[in-house]
Every structure is written in structure tokens, then in C-alpha cells.
Amino acid sequence: MALLNILRYPDPRLHKVAAPIAQVDDRIRTLAADMLETMYDSEGVGLAATQVDVHERLIVMDVSEERDQPMVLINPELVSVSDEKVVGDEGCLSVPTVYDKVERHARVTVKALDRAGKPFQFEAEGLASVCVQHEMDHLRGKVFVEYLSLLKRERIKVKMIKRTRDEQKP
Ligand code: K1U
Ligand code: ZN
């Protein structure tokens, strides 16, 4: 397994639209395993392939307290969403140290393929619901800061560019 590099906002590659996965094979299973390792190492609850510069429809998640319930979602699709919405604080491994409020559907039903290529469907609420919506946004090239005002977004861009530059200093 390997730790993957997570793209940092405002990298333009975060805005690429991911393509459906035609075949669930060992390449995809290895990518999923590497993404899970990268997500756990970064203490995130989710990660989309877009964030590791792979533009294919693959998400990993683990919203369990014990961090022992990994989920792999290949070609995820929203089947239904609740009319009820919730507003909560979100962060993103591609926008470290930035947290802000985003409105999401309270509950969603998602269908996807698992690592064996077998279809499954589940209902999510709470953190799982927010996380899957956040990750599916990544697959369509959308970063959560795009829900914020232009002013906030510009400030975040400046902060991220400065942070990346400072980290690269010897
Ligand atoms: O996509 C990512 O960058 C991962 C991101 C997903 C996310 C889940 C839920 C709300 C917002 C964003 C994170 O893992 S954010 C960091 C995190 O570890 C966390 C966020 C909310 C609750 C608990 C943990
Ligand atoms: Zn994110």
C-alpha cells in the first residue's frame, strides 16, 4: 500500500469531472486501498479519487468512531435526497485548516459498486450523509469552498497559496 499526495486548493485539477469506472479490477482495488490508507493517515472521514489526481468515480469513507468500517463506493449515484436540509461545519483535506458552514440534504440514498464490482445501496444520515455529498461534489469537480461567498473564497485561496509556499521553504 502507499500514501498518495492530496491536491491542495486552488489546484485546477480539483475541478476536473471524474469519469465512470468501466471495470472494477485490481488497479481500482489497489487505488481504493491506497486512498483508504491516505485518508486514515490524514485523519479524514472521506476521500475522493479527484483529490489524489485520479479522475475516476471512486470514493472511500469511514465515519465510524472506531475507524474500523471502511467503505468503498465505485460509480456512486444519488438515488434520492430528503427535502429536509441541515447546515453544518465542513472541512476538506484539500483545504487544510479551513472550516465553514455548508447546507446539505439531511438524508440521502446512494447506490454504488463495491470492491468486488457488486451493486449495493444504502441510506445515509448525519455525518455519513454530509460526507458522501461532500465526496460526490469532488467527483464533479466541486470543492466545498465554492458554496461560500466570493470574498471568503478569495481569502481562502490567498491563505492556501501562502501556506503551500511557506511549507516549501527550506
Ligand atoms: O473530502 C475530504 O477532504 C474529507 C473530508 C470529508 C468531510 C466529511 C464530513 C464533513 C465535511 C467533510 C474530511 O474528512 S474533513 C475532516 C474530518 O476529519 C472530519 C470532519 C467532520 C467530522 C469529523 C471529522
Ligand atoms: Zn474534501
PDB file of C-alpha atoms and ligand atoms in Angstrom:
ATOM      1  CA  MET A   1       0.000   0.000   0.000  1.00  0.00           C
ATOM      2  CA  ALA A   2       1.082   3.590  -0.477  1.00  0.00           C
ATOM      3  CA  LEU A   3       0.336   7.063   0.791  1.00  0.00           C
ATOM      4  CA  LEU A   4      -0.901   9.316  -2.023  1.00  0.00           C
ATOM      5  CA  ASN A   5      -0.371  13.057  -2.484  1.00  0.00           C
ATOM      6  CA  ILE A   6      -3.538  15.082  -1.793  1.00  0.00           C
ATOM      7  CA  LEU A   7      -4.063  18.029  -4.161  1.00  0.00           C
ATOM      8  CA  ARG A   8      -4.444  21.334  -2.397  1.00  0.00           C
ATOM      9  CA  TYR A   9      -6.983  24.060  -3.270  1.00  0.00           C
ATOM     10  CA  PRO A  10      -6.772  26.118  -5.543  1.00  0.00           C
ATOM     11  CA  ASP A  11      -5.123  23.438  -7.719  1.00  0.00           C
ATOM     12  CA  PRO A  12      -7.128  23.476 -11.013  1.00  0.00           C
ATOM     13  CA  ARG A  13      -7.054  19.652 -11.139  1.00  0.00           C
ATOM     14  CA  LEU A  14      -9.587  19.668  -8.263  1.00  0.00           C
ATOM     15  CA  HIS A  15     -12.139  20.970 -10.786  1.00  0.00           C
ATOM     16  CA  LYS A  16     -11.865  18.090 -13.271  1.00  0.00           C
ATOM     17  CA  VAL A  17     -15.001  15.965 -13.703  1.00  0.00           C
ATOM     18  CA  ALA A  18     -14.402  12.266 -12.904  1.00  0.00           C
ATOM     19  CA  ALA A  19     -15.252   9.570 -15.469  1.00  0.00           C
ATOM     20  CA  PRO A  20     -17.237   6.408 -14.653  1.00  0.00           C
ATOM     21  CA  ILE A  21     -15.170   3.283 -13.929  1.00  0.00           C
ATOM     22  CA  ALA A  22     -15.799   0.722 -16.671  1.00  0.00           C
ATOM     23  CA  GLN A  23     -14.212  -2.265 -14.934  1.00  0.00           C
ATOM     24  CA  VAL A  24     -13.635  -2.986 -11.230  1.00  0.00           C
ATOM     25  CA  ASP A  25     -10.236  -4.670 -11.404  1.00  0.00           C
ATOM     26  CA  ASP A  26      -7.033  -4.917  -9.324  1.00  0.00           C
ATOM     27  CA  ARG A  27      -5.951  -1.419 -10.413  1.00  0.00           C
ATOM     28  CA  ILE A  28      -9.127   0.016  -8.844  1.00  0.00           C
ATOM     29  CA  ARG A  29      -8.838  -2.206  -5.722  1.00  0.00           C
ATOM     30  CA  THR A  30      -5.212  -1.054  -5.204  1.00  0.00           C
ATOM     31  CA  LEU A  31      -6.240   2.581  -5.696  1.00  0.00           C
ATOM     32  CA  ALA A  32      -9.066   2.140  -3.135  1.00  0.00           C
ATOM     33  CA  ALA A  33      -6.653   0.558  -0.611  1.00  0.00           C
ATOM     34  CA  ASP A  34      -4.122   3.383  -1.115  1.00  0.00           C
ATOM     35  CA  MET A  35      -6.870   6.009  -0.761  1.00  0.00           C
ATOM     36  CA  LEU A  36      -8.082   4.423   2.499  1.00  0.00           C
ATOM     37  CA  GLU A  37      -4.528   4.405   3.850  1.00  0.00           C
ATOM     38  CA  THR A  38      -4.121   8.067   2.821  1.00  0.00           C
ATOM     39  CA  MET A  39      -7.494   9.022   4.384  1.00  0.00           C
ATOM     40  CA  TYR A  40      -6.671   7.311   7.720  1.00  0.00           C
ATOM     41  CA  ASP A  41      -3.161   8.815   7.740  1.00  0.00           C
ATOM     42  CA  SER A  42      -4.664  12.307   7.223  1.00  0.00           C
ATOM     43  CA  GLU A  43      -7.385  11.686   9.858  1.00  0.00           C
ATOM     44  CA  GLY A  44     -10.164  12.368   7.363  1.00  0.00           C
ATOM     45  CA  VAL A  45     -13.529  10.632   7.219  1.00  0.00           C
ATOM     46  CA  GLY A  46     -13.661  10.573   3.413  1.00  0.00           C
ATOM     47  CA  LEU A  47     -11.555  10.974   0.291  1.00  0.00           C
ATOM     48  CA  ALA A  48     -12.446  11.222  -3.402  1.00  0.00           C
ATOM     49  CA  ALA A  49     -10.160   9.991  -6.200  1.00  0.00           C
ATOM     50  CA  THR A  50     -10.145  13.549  -7.620  1.00  0.00           C
ATOM     51  CA  GLN A  51      -8.210  14.682  -4.535  1.00  0.00           C
ATOM     52  CA  VAL A  52      -5.358  12.277  -5.370  1.00  0.00           C
ATOM     53  CA  ASP A  53      -5.380  13.374  -9.034  1.00  0.00           C
ATOM     54  CA  VAL A  54      -7.223  10.332 -10.357  1.00  0.00           C
ATOM     55  CA  HIS A  55     -10.283  11.481 -12.284  1.00  0.00           C
ATOM     56  CA  GLU A  56     -12.444   8.386 -11.950  1.00  0.00           C
ATOM     57  CA  ARG A  57     -15.634   7.892  -9.916  1.00  0.00           C
ATOM     58  CA  LEU A  58     -14.264   6.371  -6.702  1.00  0.00           C
ATOM     59  CA  ILE A  59     -14.835   7.434  -3.088  1.00  0.00           C
ATOM     60  CA  VAL A  60     -13.637   5.984   0.211  1.00  0.00           C
ATOM     61  CA  MET A  61     -15.178   6.770   3.594  1.00  0.00           C
ATOM     62  CA  ASP A  62     -15.105   5.715   7.231  1.00  0.00           C
ATOM     63  CA  VAL A  63     -17.375   7.666   9.562  1.00  0.00           C
ATOM     64  CA  SER A  64     -17.210   5.113  12.411  1.00  0.00           C
ATOM     65  CA  GLU A  65     -15.948   6.123  15.869  1.00  0.00           C
ATOM     66  CA  GLU A  66     -13.539   3.184  15.916  1.00  0.00           C
ATOM     67  CA  ARG A  67     -12.236   3.908  12.388  1.00  0.00           C
ATOM     68  CA  ASP A  68     -12.786   0.269  11.521  1.00  0.00           C
ATOM     69  CA  GLN A  69     -15.636   0.441   8.974  1.00  0.00           C
ATOM     70  CA  PRO A  70     -14.070   1.376   5.635  1.00  0.00           C
ATOM     71  CA  MET A  71     -16.442   1.918   2.720  1.00  0.00           C
ATOM     72  CA  VAL A  72     -15.502   1.906  -0.958  1.00  0.00           C
ATOM     73  CA  LEU A  73     -18.007   3.443  -3.378  1.00  0.00           C
ATOM     74  CA  ILE A  74     -17.370   2.943  -7.082  1.00  0.00           C
ATOM     75  CA  ASN A  75     -19.535   4.916  -9.545  1.00  0.00           C
ATOM     76  CA  PRO A  76     -21.706   6.315  -6.708  1.00  0.00           C
ATOM     77  CA  GLU A  77     -25.086   7.785  -7.675  1.00  0.00           C
ATOM     78  CA  LEU A  78     -27.710   9.595  -5.594  1.00  0.00           C
ATOM     79  CA  VAL A  79     -30.965   7.631  -5.751  1.00  0.00           C
ATOM     80  CA  SER A  80     -32.958  10.075  -3.606  1.00  0.00           C
ATOM     81  CA  VAL A  81     -32.430  13.018  -1.296  1.00  0.00           C
ATOM     82  CA  SER A  82     -34.535  14.384   1.577  1.00  0.00           C
ATOM     83  CA  ASP A  83     -36.306  17.725   1.258  1.00  0.00           C
ATOM     84  CA  GLU A  84     -35.057  18.473   4.762  1.00  0.00           C
ATOM     85  CA  LYS A  85     -31.714  20.276   4.802  1.00  0.00           C
ATOM     86  CA  VAL A  86     -29.105  20.681   7.523  1.00  0.00           C
ATOM     87  CA  VAL A  87     -26.336  23.229   7.954  1.00  0.00           C
ATOM     88  CA  GLY A  88     -23.062  22.067   9.483  1.00  0.00           C
ATOM     89  CA  ASP A  89     -19.375  22.872   9.632  1.00  0.00           C
ATOM     90  CA  GLU A  90     -17.293  21.213   6.920  1.00  0.00           C
ATOM     91  CA  GLY A  91     -13.597  20.852   6.323  1.00  0.00           C
ATOM     92  CA  CYS A  92     -11.626  19.283   3.488  1.00  0.00           C
ATOM     93  CA  LEU A  93      -8.265  17.526   3.285  1.00  0.00           C
ATOM     94  CA  SER A  94      -7.585  19.621   0.154  1.00  0.00           C
ATOM     95  CA  VAL A  95      -8.248  22.862   2.097  1.00  0.00           C
ATOM     96  CA  PRO A  96      -6.462  22.231   5.418  1.00  0.00           C
ATOM     97  CA  THR A  97      -7.371  24.386   8.461  1.00  0.00           C
ATOM     98  CA  VAL A  98     -10.439  25.884   6.750  1.00  0.00           C
ATOM     99  CA  TYR A  99     -13.884  25.084   8.180  1.00  0.00           C
ATOM    100  CA  ASP A 100     -17.187  26.745   7.299  1.00  0.00           C
ATOM    101  CA  LYS A 101     -20.911  26.135   7.229  1.00  0.00           C
ATOM    102  CA  VAL A 102     -22.490  24.363   4.262  1.00  0.00           C
ATOM    103  CA  GLU A 103     -26.139  23.394   3.683  1.00  0.00           C
ATOM    104  CA  ARG A 104     -26.732  19.754   2.695  1.00  0.00           C
ATOM    105  CA  HIS A 105     -29.629  17.319   2.339  1.00  0.00           C
ATOM    106  CA  ALA A 106     -30.280  15.745   5.751  1.00  0.00           C
ATOM    107  CA  ARG A 107     -30.605  12.224   4.297  1.00  0.00           C
ATOM    108  CA  VAL A 108     -29.547  10.641   1.015  1.00  0.00           C
ATOM    109  CA  THR A 109     -29.883   7.218  -0.569  1.00  0.00           C
ATOM    110  CA  VAL A 110     -26.819   6.222  -2.562  1.00  0.00           C
ATOM    111  CA  LYS A 111     -26.144   3.324  -4.927  1.00  0.00           C
ATOM    112  CA  ALA A 112     -22.655   2.229  -5.923  1.00  0.00           C
ATOM    113  CA  LEU A 113     -20.479  -0.776  -6.709  1.00  0.00           C
ATOM    114  CA  ASP A 114     -18.281  -2.354  -4.034  1.00  0.00           C
ATOM    115  CA  ARG A 115     -14.684  -3.600  -4.429  1.00  0.00           C
ATOM    116  CA  ALA A 116     -15.987  -6.833  -5.972  1.00  0.00           C
ATOM    117  CA  GLY A 117     -17.976  -4.870  -8.553  1.00  0.00           C
ATOM    118  CA  LYS A 118     -21.245  -5.831  -6.819  1.00  0.00           C
ATOM    119  CA  PRO A 119     -24.025  -3.207  -6.669  1.00  0.00           C
ATOM    120  CA  PHE A 120     -25.223  -2.051  -3.244  1.00  0.00           C
ATOM    121  CA  GLN A 121     -27.443   0.703  -1.913  1.00  0.00           C
ATOM    122  CA  PHE A 122     -27.564   2.456   1.455  1.00  0.00           C
ATOM    123  CA  GLU A 123     -29.297   5.285   3.273  1.00  0.00           C
ATOM    124  CA  ALA A 124     -27.103   7.833   4.987  1.00  0.00           C
ATOM    125  CA  GLU A 125     -27.838  10.484   7.591  1.00  0.00           C
ATOM    126  CA  GLY A 126     -25.747  12.602   9.924  1.00  0.00           C
ATOM    127  CA  LEU A 127     -22.014  12.625   9.218  1.00  0.00           C
ATOM    128  CA  ALA A 128     -22.277   9.838   6.602  1.00  0.00           C
ATOM    129  CA  SER A 129     -24.815  11.870   4.611  1.00  0.00           C
ATOM    130  CA  VAL A 130     -22.717  15.058   4.718  1.00  0.00           C
ATOM    131  CA  CYS A 131     -19.549  13.127   3.883  1.00  0.00           C
ATOM    132  CA  VAL A 132     -20.977  11.301   0.864  1.00  0.00           C
ATOM    133  CA  GLN A 133     -22.421  14.570  -0.532  1.00  0.00           C
ATOM    134  CA  HIS A 134     -19.056  16.309   0.014  1.00  0.00           C
ATOM    135  CA  GLU A 135     -17.169  13.469  -1.735  1.00  0.00           C
ATOM    136  CA  MET A 136     -19.633  13.276  -4.637  1.00  0.00           C
ATOM    137  CA  ASP A 137     -19.140  17.013  -5.136  1.00  0.00           C
ATOM    138  CA  HIS A 138     -15.390  16.334  -5.505  1.00  0.00           C
ATOM    139  CA  LEU A 139     -16.166  13.849  -8.308  1.00  0.00           C
ATOM    140  CA  ARG A 140     -17.931  16.612 -10.243  1.00  0.00           C
ATOM    141  CA  GLY A 141     -15.041  18.996  -9.648  1.00  0.00           C
ATOM    142  CA  LYS A 142     -16.672  20.978  -6.849  1.00  0.00           C
ATOM    143  CA  VAL A 143     -14.815  21.928  -3.656  1.00  0.00           C
ATOM    144  CA  PHE A 144     -16.897  22.888  -0.588  1.00  0.00           C
ATOM    145  CA  VAL A 145     -15.485  26.446  -0.544  1.00  0.00           C
ATOM    146  CA  GLU A 146     -17.491  27.069  -3.736  1.00  0.00           C
ATOM    147  CA  TYR A 147     -20.604  27.188  -1.508  1.00  0.00           C
ATOM    148  CA  LEU A 148     -19.076  30.178   0.308  1.00  0.00           C
ATOM    149  CA  SER A 149     -19.083  33.853  -0.742  1.00  0.00           C
ATOM    150  CA  LEU A 150     -16.634  35.078  -3.371  1.00  0.00           C
ATOM    151  CA  LEU A 151     -14.895  37.176  -0.704  1.00  0.00           C
ATOM    152  CA  LYS A 152     -14.376  34.168   1.610  1.00  0.00           C
ATOM    153  CA  ARG A 153     -13.187  32.049  -1.332  1.00  0.00           C
ATOM    154  CA  GLU A 154     -10.623  34.651  -2.394  1.00  0.00           C
ATOM    155  CA  ARG A 155      -9.319  34.881   1.198  1.00  0.00           C
ATOM    156  CA  ILE A 156      -9.042  31.084   1.386  1.00  0.00           C
ATOM    157  CA  LYS A 157      -7.149  30.988  -1.937  1.00  0.00           C
ATOM    158  CA  VAL A 158      -4.609  33.518  -0.645  1.00  0.00           C
ATOM    159  CA  LYS A 159      -4.259  31.603   2.660  1.00  0.00           C
ATOM    160  CA  MET A 160      -3.703  28.263   0.887  1.00  0.00           C
ATOM    161  CA  ILE A 161      -1.160  29.671  -1.613  1.00  0.00           C
ATOM    162  CA  LYS A 162       0.769  31.279   1.275  1.00  0.00           C
ATOM    163  CA  ARG A 163       0.623  28.087   3.370  1.00  0.00           C
ATOM    164  CA  THR A 164       1.879  25.937   0.472  1.00  0.00           C
ATOM    165  CA  ARG A 165       4.703  28.438  -0.244  1.00  0.00           C
ATOM    166  CA  ASP A 166       5.733  28.515   3.459  1.00  0.00           C
ATOM    167  CA  GLU A 167       5.790  24.705   3.604  1.00  0.00           C
ATOM    168  CA  GLN A 168       8.118  24.596   0.617  1.00  0.00           C
ATOM    169  CA  LYS A 169      10.662  26.960   2.224  1.00  0.00           C
ATOM    170  CA  PRO A 170      13.863  25.200   3.270  1.00  0.00           C
TER     171      PRO A 170
HETATM  172  O1  K1U B   1     -13.059  15.102   1.257  1.00  0.00           O
HETATM  173  C1  K1U B   1     -12.323  15.383   2.204  1.00  0.00           C
HETATM  174  O2  K1U B   1     -11.480  16.221   2.068  1.00  0.00           O
HETATM  175  C2  K1U B   1     -12.504  14.675   3.518  1.00  0.00           C
HETATM  176  C3  K1U B   1     -13.435  15.450   4.456  1.00  0.00           C
HETATM  177  C4  K1U B   1     -14.856  14.984   4.258  1.00  0.00           C
HETATM  178  C5  K1U B   1     -15.885  15.649   5.090  1.00  0.00           C
HETATM  179  C6  K1U B   1     -16.677  14.904   5.861  1.00  0.00           C
HETATM  180  C7  K1U B   1     -17.661  15.484   6.630  1.00  0.00           C
HETATM  181  C8  K1U B   1     -17.810  16.823   6.658  1.00  0.00           C
HETATM  182  C9  K1U B   1     -17.029  17.569   5.884  1.00  0.00           C
HETATM  183  C10 K1U B   1     -16.062  16.984   5.094  1.00  0.00           C
HETATM  184  C11 K1U B   1     -12.976  15.265   5.869  1.00  0.00           C
HETATM  185  O3  K1U B   1     -12.641  14.215   6.298  1.00  0.00           O
HETATM  186  S1  K1U B   1     -12.965  16.682   6.843  1.00  0.00           S
HETATM  187  C12 K1U B   1     -12.076  16.286   8.311  1.00  0.00           C
HETATM  188  C13 K1U B   1     -12.645  15.363   9.303  1.00  0.00           C
HETATM  189  O4  K1U B   1     -11.893  14.512   9.676  1.00  0.00           O
HETATM  190  C14 K1U B   1     -13.981  15.424   9.940  1.00  0.00           C
HETATM  191  C15 K1U B   1     -14.992  16.252   9.529  1.00  0.00           C
HETATM  192  C16 K1U B   1     -16.233  16.259  10.168  1.00  0.00           C
HETATM  193  C17 K1U B   1     -16.449  15.437  11.245  1.00  0.00           C
HETATM  194  C18 K1U B   1     -15.453  14.605  11.650  1.00  0.00           C
HETATM  195  C19 K1U B   1     -14.235  14.599  11.007  1.00  0.00           C
HETATM  196 ZN    ZN B   2     -12.950  17.456   0.515  1.00  0.00          ZN
END
